[in-house]
XYZ file of C-alpha atoms in Angstrom:
333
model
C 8.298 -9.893 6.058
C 5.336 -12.139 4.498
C 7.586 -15.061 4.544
C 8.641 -14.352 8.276
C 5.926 -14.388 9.196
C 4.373 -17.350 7.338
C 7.521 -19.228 8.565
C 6.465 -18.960 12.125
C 2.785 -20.253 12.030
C 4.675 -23.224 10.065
C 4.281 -22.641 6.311
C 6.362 -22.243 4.143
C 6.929 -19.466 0.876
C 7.285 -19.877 -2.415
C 8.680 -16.913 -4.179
C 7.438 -15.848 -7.671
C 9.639 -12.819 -8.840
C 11.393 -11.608 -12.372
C 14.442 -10.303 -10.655
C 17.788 -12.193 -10.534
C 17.763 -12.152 -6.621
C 14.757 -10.678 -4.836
C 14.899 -9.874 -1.248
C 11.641 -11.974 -0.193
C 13.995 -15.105 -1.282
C 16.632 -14.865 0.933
C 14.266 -16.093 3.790
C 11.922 -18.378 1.697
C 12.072 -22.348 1.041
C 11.469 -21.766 -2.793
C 12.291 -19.641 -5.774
C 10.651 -19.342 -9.345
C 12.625 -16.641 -11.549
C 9.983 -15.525 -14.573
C 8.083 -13.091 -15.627
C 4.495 -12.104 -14.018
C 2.708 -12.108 -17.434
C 4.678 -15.930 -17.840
C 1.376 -17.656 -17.877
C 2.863 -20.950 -18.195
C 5.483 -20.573 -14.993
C 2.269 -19.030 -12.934
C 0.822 -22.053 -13.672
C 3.422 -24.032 -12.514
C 4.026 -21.986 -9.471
C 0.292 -22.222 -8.641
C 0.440 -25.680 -8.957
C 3.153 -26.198 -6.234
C 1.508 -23.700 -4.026
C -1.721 -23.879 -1.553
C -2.366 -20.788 -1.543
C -0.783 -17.363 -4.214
C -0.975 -13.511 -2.702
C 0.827 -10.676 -3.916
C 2.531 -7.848 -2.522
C 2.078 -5.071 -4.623
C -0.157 -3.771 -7.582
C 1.788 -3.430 -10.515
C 0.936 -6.845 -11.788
C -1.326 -7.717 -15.059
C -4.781 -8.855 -14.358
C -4.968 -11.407 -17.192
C -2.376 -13.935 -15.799
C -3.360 -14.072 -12.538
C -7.219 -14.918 -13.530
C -5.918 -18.710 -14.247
C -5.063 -19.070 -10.469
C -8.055 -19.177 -9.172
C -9.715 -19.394 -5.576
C -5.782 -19.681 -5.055
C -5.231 -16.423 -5.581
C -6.251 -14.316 -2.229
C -7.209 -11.341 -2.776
C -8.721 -11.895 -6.143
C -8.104 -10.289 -9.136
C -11.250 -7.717 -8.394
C -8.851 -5.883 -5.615
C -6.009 -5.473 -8.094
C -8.064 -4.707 -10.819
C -9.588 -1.899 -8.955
C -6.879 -0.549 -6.974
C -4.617 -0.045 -9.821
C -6.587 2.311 -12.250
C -7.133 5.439 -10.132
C -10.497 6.106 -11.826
C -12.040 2.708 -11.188
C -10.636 2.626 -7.615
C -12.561 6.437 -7.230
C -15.364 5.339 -8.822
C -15.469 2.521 -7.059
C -15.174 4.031 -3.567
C -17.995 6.156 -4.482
C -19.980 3.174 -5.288
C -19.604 2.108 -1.528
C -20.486 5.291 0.311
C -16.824 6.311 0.480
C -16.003 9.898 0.305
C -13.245 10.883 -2.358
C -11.984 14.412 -3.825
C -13.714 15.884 -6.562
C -11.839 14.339 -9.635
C -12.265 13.966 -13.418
C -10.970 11.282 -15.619
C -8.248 13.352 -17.929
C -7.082 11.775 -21.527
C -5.630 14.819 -23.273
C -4.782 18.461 -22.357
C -8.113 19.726 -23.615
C -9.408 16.969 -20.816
C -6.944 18.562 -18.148
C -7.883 22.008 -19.005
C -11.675 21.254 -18.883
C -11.078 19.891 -15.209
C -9.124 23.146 -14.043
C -12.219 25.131 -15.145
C -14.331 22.561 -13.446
C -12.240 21.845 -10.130
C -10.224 25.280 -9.790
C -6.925 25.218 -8.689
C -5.063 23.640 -7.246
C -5.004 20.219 -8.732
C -3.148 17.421 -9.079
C -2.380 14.933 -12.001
C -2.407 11.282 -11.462
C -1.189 8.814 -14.192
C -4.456 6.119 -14.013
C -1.546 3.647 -13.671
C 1.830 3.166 -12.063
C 2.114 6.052 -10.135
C 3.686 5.577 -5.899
C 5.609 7.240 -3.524
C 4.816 10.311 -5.754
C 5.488 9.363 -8.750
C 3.253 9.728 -11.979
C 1.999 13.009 -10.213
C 2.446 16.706 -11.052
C 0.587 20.076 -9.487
C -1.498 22.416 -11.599
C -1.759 25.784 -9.255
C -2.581 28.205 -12.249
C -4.106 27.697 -15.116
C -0.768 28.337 -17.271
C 0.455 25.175 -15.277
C -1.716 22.923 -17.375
C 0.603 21.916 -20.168
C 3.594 21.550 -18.455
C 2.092 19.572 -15.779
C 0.250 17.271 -18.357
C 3.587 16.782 -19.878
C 5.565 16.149 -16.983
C 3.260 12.742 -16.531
C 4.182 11.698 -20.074
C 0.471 12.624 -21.449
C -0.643 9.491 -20.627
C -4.589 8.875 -19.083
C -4.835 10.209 -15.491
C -7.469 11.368 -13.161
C -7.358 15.367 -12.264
C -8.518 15.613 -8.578
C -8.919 18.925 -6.739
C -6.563 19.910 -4.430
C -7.699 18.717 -0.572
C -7.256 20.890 2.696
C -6.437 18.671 5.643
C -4.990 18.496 8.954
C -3.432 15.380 8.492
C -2.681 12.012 7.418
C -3.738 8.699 8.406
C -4.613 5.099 7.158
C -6.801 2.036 8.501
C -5.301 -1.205 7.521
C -8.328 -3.712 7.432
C -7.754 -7.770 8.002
C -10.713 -9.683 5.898
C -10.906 -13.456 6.313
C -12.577 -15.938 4.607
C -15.710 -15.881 6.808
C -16.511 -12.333 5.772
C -15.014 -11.396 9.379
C -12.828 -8.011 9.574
C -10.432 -6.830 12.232
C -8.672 -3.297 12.197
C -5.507 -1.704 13.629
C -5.069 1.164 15.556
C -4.604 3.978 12.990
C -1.012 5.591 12.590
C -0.867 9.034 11.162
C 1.205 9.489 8.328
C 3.712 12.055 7.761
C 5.623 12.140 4.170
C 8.415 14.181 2.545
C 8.224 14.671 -1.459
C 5.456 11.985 -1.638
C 7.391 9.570 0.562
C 6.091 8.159 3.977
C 8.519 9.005 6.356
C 7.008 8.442 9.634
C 3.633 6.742 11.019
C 2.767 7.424 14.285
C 0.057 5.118 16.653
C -2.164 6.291 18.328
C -2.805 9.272 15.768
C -3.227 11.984 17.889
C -5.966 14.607 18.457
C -6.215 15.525 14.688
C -7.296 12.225 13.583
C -9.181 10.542 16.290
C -12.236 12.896 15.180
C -12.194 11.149 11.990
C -12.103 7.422 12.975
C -15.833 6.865 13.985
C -16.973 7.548 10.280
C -13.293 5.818 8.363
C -13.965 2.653 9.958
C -17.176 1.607 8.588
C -15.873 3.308 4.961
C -12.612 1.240 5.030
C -14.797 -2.379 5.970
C -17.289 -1.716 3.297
C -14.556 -1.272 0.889
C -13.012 -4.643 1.750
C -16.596 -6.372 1.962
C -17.902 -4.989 -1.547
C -14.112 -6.465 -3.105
C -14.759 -9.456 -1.340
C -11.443 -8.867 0.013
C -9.527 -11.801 1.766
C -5.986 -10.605 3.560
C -4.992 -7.227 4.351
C -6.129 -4.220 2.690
C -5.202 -0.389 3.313
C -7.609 2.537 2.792
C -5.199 5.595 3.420
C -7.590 8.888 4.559
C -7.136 12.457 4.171
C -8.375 13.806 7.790
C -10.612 17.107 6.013
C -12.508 19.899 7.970
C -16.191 17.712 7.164
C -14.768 14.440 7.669
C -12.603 11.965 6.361
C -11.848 11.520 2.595
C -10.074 8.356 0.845
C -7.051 9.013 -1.011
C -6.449 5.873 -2.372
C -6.684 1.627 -1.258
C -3.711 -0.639 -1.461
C -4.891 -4.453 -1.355
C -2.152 -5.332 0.741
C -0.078 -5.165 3.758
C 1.507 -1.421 4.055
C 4.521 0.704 4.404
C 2.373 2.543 7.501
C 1.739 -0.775 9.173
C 5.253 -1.919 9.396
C 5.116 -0.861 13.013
C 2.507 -3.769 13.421
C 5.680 -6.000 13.760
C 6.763 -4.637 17.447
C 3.925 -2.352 18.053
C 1.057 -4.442 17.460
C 0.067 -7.947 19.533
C -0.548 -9.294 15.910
C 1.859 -7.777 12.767
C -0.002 -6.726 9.670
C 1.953 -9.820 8.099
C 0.960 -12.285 9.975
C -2.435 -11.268 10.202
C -2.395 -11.175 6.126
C -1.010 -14.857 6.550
C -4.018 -15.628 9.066
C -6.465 -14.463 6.267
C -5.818 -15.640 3.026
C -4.472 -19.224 4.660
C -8.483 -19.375 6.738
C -7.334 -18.894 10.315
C -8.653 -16.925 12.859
C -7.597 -13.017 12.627
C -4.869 -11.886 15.393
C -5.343 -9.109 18.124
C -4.687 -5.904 16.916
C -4.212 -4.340 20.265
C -1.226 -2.238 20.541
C 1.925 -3.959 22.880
C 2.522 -0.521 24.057
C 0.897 3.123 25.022
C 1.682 3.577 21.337
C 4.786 3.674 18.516
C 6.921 4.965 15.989
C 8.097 4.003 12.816
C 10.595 6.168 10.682
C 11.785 4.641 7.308
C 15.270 4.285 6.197
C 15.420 6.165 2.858
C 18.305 6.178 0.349
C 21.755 6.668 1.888
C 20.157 7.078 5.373
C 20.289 3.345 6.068
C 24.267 4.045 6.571
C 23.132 4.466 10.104
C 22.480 1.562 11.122
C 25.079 0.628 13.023
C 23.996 3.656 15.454
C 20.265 2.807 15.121
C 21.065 -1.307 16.466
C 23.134 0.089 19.607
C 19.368 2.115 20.317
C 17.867 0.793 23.151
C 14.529 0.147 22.546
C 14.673 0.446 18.323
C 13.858 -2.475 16.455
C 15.792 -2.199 13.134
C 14.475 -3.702 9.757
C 16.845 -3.793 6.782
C 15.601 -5.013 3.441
C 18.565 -6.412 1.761
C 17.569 -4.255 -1.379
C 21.707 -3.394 -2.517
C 22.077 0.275 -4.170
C 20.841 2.860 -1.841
C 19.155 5.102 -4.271
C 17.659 8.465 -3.505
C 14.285 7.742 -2.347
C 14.435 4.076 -2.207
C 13.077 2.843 1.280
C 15.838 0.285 2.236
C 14.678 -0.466 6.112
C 13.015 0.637 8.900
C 13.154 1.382 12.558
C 10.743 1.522 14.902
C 10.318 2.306 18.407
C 7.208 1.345 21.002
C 6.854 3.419 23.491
């Protein structure tokens, strides 16, 4: 969707992947098969490239640091969004509300933080952990070891269990010139830790929340020095909005940008990092829809193209595995 959109403001993509045939090349001018710790073929990626972004976290820090004022966003976004307890502490550090957590290394660690947080909490591996994964409850104290266990014992952040209404995210453009530009914000509604459908405008239980997430979500992106898109998802709480966690990149809730929005969330990532102005982000519509395609579910979409009025994205991803988001369809209203 990067390269889409890159293609139509006339540039064109370069993909860097270690997979035989990733998706992302399909609709891109170039290809480099290695590994993303293959210092050697960053460099010569990066050197046939104007500009490098990524499009997800899991990615070592070290390798990328060669690349440069290339790179955009910089290695301090991906170094902080993918340890849980920097990114907390480091939302802290910028005004930004978070749940009560501690930083958990062994079960002593995790039992210390029931006694300190109460029940319930949840377990989140420091590292490596979406869509649910890496994550386990603790509602009693008996739960301890078992949950501890059932996220491999590895470090993790314990973080008290939050009462909300519901879900929502701000995605956040950040040029080069320090500038900013927001989207409407969709709520987010998920099944077993996957998003399942984001909804713009949010609706009555969110809009409270948006007059104090807004500034949070731009001084997050202005202390990273963040340049593209960046997404601050919320946790719309009884005193106010909380962060759950930042992705430094375009987002799964902003995919209904692409119909829905009068600039998408990938072009406007393309704007950024490539030092063009930032898009509209008015909505097209009174509003819109977006329901993901999970596992076996994209078998409909024969039925979901003869929708009037649905836009249907498939990913080209092959095996339709249980909880593997293979498309998306969304619908403006």
């Amino acid at each position: 969707m990067l390269s889409v959109a890159a293609a139509q403001l006339g540039y064109r993509t370069h993909i860097f992947d270690p997979h035989e045939r990733p998706c992302a090349a399909d609709v891109a001018a170039d290809f480099t098969r290695a590994e993303y710790d293959d210092r050697a073929a960053l460099e010569r990626f990066a050197a046939a490239c104007d500009v490098v972004t990524y499009e997800f976290e899991n990615l070592s820090v070290g390798p990328l640091e060669g690349l440069g004022d290339k790179l955009r966003p910089g290695t301090r976004s991906l170094g902080v969004a993918q340890d849980r307890a920097a990114e907390k502490q480091f939302i802290e550090s910028t005004g930004g509300r978070v749940a009560p957590w501690r930083a958990v290394e062994s079960l002593s660690d995790v039992e210390a933080a029931v006694a300190a947080l109460g029940c319930p909490l949840v377990l989140k591996t420091r590292r490596y952990g979406y869509d649910g994964k890496g994550q386990a409850w603790v509602r009693s104290p008996a739960d301890a070891a078992a949950a501890w266990a059932a996220i491999g014992a590895q470090p993790a952040v314990a973080e008290a269990g939050m009462s909300f209404a519901a879900e929502f995210s701000l995605i956040v453009a950040r040029g080069l010139d320090g500038g900013s530009a927001i989207f409407p914000a969709p709520r987010n509604d998920h099944e077993g830790g996957i998003l399942r459908t984001s909804t713009v405008p949010a609706g009555p239980l969110v809009a409270p929340h948006l007059a104090a997430a807004e500034p949070m979500a731009r001084a997050i992106a202005d202390a990273l020095g963040h340049v593209g898109v960046l997404t601050v998802e919320f946790f719309a709480c009884a005193d106010g909005p909380v962060v759950n966690e930042i992705a430094p990149r375009v987002h799964n809730s902003g995919h209904w940008t692409i119909e829905g929005a009068a600039t998408s969330q990938f072009e406007q990532h393309i704007r950024a990092i490539c030092g063009l102005p930032l898009g509209s982000t008015a909505l097209r519509g009174s509003g819109a829809t977006m329901d993901n395609l999970i596992g076996d579910e994209v078998a409909r979409w024969p039925d979901l193209v003869a929708e009037p009025g649905a836009s249907v994205h498939l990913y080209g991803k092959g095996d339709a595995r249980p909880g593997r988001k293979m498309g998306h369809v969304t619908r403006v209203r």
